[in-house]
């Protein structure tokens, strides 16, 4: 006797045994099993897609933060360069002969080291 949601099969001893629905034999059972496999595969793919999407969003966020840090660093470097140039210009205006002597002495030292 079949129960709703199950099918009856015969055990090796000839006694009827209830099998769960979808686990029957033949084409109908195989189709139901295939449908479950497809649904399981869809769920797995959806889960992986959500995880990948989350990882991509995190990567984008970190990349934007890094780009902002690099831009800030470049701006600070440009500012420091401008300040160094202004400092040298001011020193040259205030003490031109002193800086000329320092440059001459440096040139002599480098020339002697180079000629060895």
Coordinates of C-alpha atoms in Angstrom, one line a residue:
X1 CA 0.0 0.0 0.0
X2 CA 1.5 3.4 -1.0
X3 CA 1.6 6.3 1.4
X4 CA 1.3 9.8 0.0
X5 CA 4.7 11.2 -0.8
X6 CA 6.4 7.8 -1.0
X7 CA 6.4 4.8 -3.2
X8 CA 6.3 1.2 -2.4
X9 CA 9.1 -1.2 -3.4
X10 CA 9.7 -4.8 -2.6
X11 CA 12.6 -5.8 -0.4
X12 CA 14.7 -8.8 -1.1
X13 CA 12.4 -10.9 1.2
X14 CA 9.3 -9.9 -0.8
X15 CA 8.0 -7.6 1.9
X16 CA 6.8 -4.1 0.8
X17 CA 9.1 -1.2 1.8
X18 CA 8.2 2.4 1.6
X19 CA 10.8 4.5 -0.3
X20 CA 10.9 8.3 0.0
X21 CA 9.4 10.3 -2.9
X22 CA 11.8 11.2 -5.6
X23 CA 13.9 8.1 -5.0
X24 CA 11.9 5.8 -7.1
X25 CA 13.3 3.7 -9.8
X26 CA 13.1 4.5 -13.5
X27 CA 13.0 7.7 -15.5
X28 CA 10.7 9.6 -13.0
X29 CA 13.2 9.0 -10.1
X30 CA 16.2 9.9 -12.3
X31 CA 14.4 13.1 -13.4
X32 CA 13.6 14.1 -9.8
X33 CA 17.2 13.4 -8.7
X34 CA 18.5 15.4 -11.6
X35 CA 16.2 18.3 -10.7
X36 CA 17.5 18.2 -7.1
X37 CA 21.1 18.2 -8.4
X38 CA 20.4 21.2 -10.6
X39 CA 18.8 23.1 -7.7
X40 CA 21.7 22.2 -5.5
X41 CA 24.1 23.4 -8.1
X42 CA 22.2 26.6 -8.5
X43 CA 22.3 27.2 -4.8
X44 CA 26.1 26.5 -4.7
X45 CA 26.7 28.9 -7.7
X46 CA 24.6 31.6 -6.0
X47 CA 26.5 31.2 -2.8
X48 CA 29.9 31.5 -4.6
X49 CA 28.6 34.5 -6.6
X50 CA 27.6 36.3 -3.4
X51 CA 31.0 35.6 -1.8
X52 CA 32.9 36.7 -5.0
X53 CA 30.8 39.9 -5.1
X54 CA 31.6 40.6 -1.5
X55 CA 35.3 40.1 -2.2
X56 CA 35.2 42.3 -5.3
X57 CA 33.5 45.1 -3.3
X58 CA 36.1 44.8 -0.5
X59 CA 38.9 44.9 -3.2
X60 CA 37.4 48.0 -4.8
X61 CA 37.2 49.7 -1.4
X62 CA 40.8 48.9 -0.5
X63 CA 42.0 50.0 -4.0
X64 CA 40.1 53.3 -3.6
X65 CA 41.7 53.8 -0.1
X66 CA 45.2 53.0 -1.6
X67 CA 44.7 55.4 -4.5
X68 CA 43.7 58.2 -2.1
X69 CA 46.8 57.5 0.1
X70 CA 49.1 57.6 -2.9
X71 CA 47.5 60.8 -4.1
X72 CA 48.0 62.4 -0.7
X73 CA 51.6 61.2 -0.5
X74 CA 52.3 62.7 -4.0
X75 CA 50.8 66.0 -3.0
X76 CA 52.9 66.1 0.2
X77 CA 56.0 65.3 -1.8
X78 CA 55.3 68.0 -4.3
X79 CA 54.8 70.5 -1.5
X80 CA 58.1 69.4 0.2
X81 CA 59.9 69.9 -3.1
X82 CA 58.5 73.4 -3.6
X83 CA 59.5 74.3 0.0
X84 CA 63.0 73.0 -0.6
X85 CA 63.4 75.0 -3.8
X86 CA 62.2 78.1 -2.0
X87 CA 64.6 77.5 0.9
X88 CA 67.6 77.2 -1.6
X89 CA 66.5 80.3 -3.5
X90 CA 66.3 82.3 -0.3
X91 CA 69.7 81.0 0.8
X92 CA 71.3 81.9 -2.5
X93 CA 69.8 85.5 -2.3
X94 CA 71.0 86.0 1.2
X95 CA 74.5 84.4 1.0
X96 CA 75.5 84.1 -2.7
X97 CA 79.3 84.1 -2.1
X98 CA 79.1 81.5 0.7
X99 CA 77.1 79.1 -1.5
X100 CA 79.4 79.8 -4.4
X101 CA 82.4 78.8 -2.1
X102 CA 80.5 75.6 -1.0
X103 CA 79.8 74.7 -4.6
X104 CA 83.4 75.3 -5.6
X105 CA 84.7 73.2 -2.6
X106 CA 82.3 70.4 -3.4
X107 CA 83.4 70.4 -7.1
X108 CA 87.1 70.2 -6.1
X109 CA 86.4 67.2 -3.7
X110 CA 84.4 65.4 -6.4
X111 CA 87.0 66.1 -9.0
X112 CA 89.8 64.7 -6.9
X113 CA 87.8 61.6 -6.0
X114 CA 86.9 61.1 -9.6
X115 CA 90.5 61.3 -10.9
X116 CA 91.8 58.5 -8.6

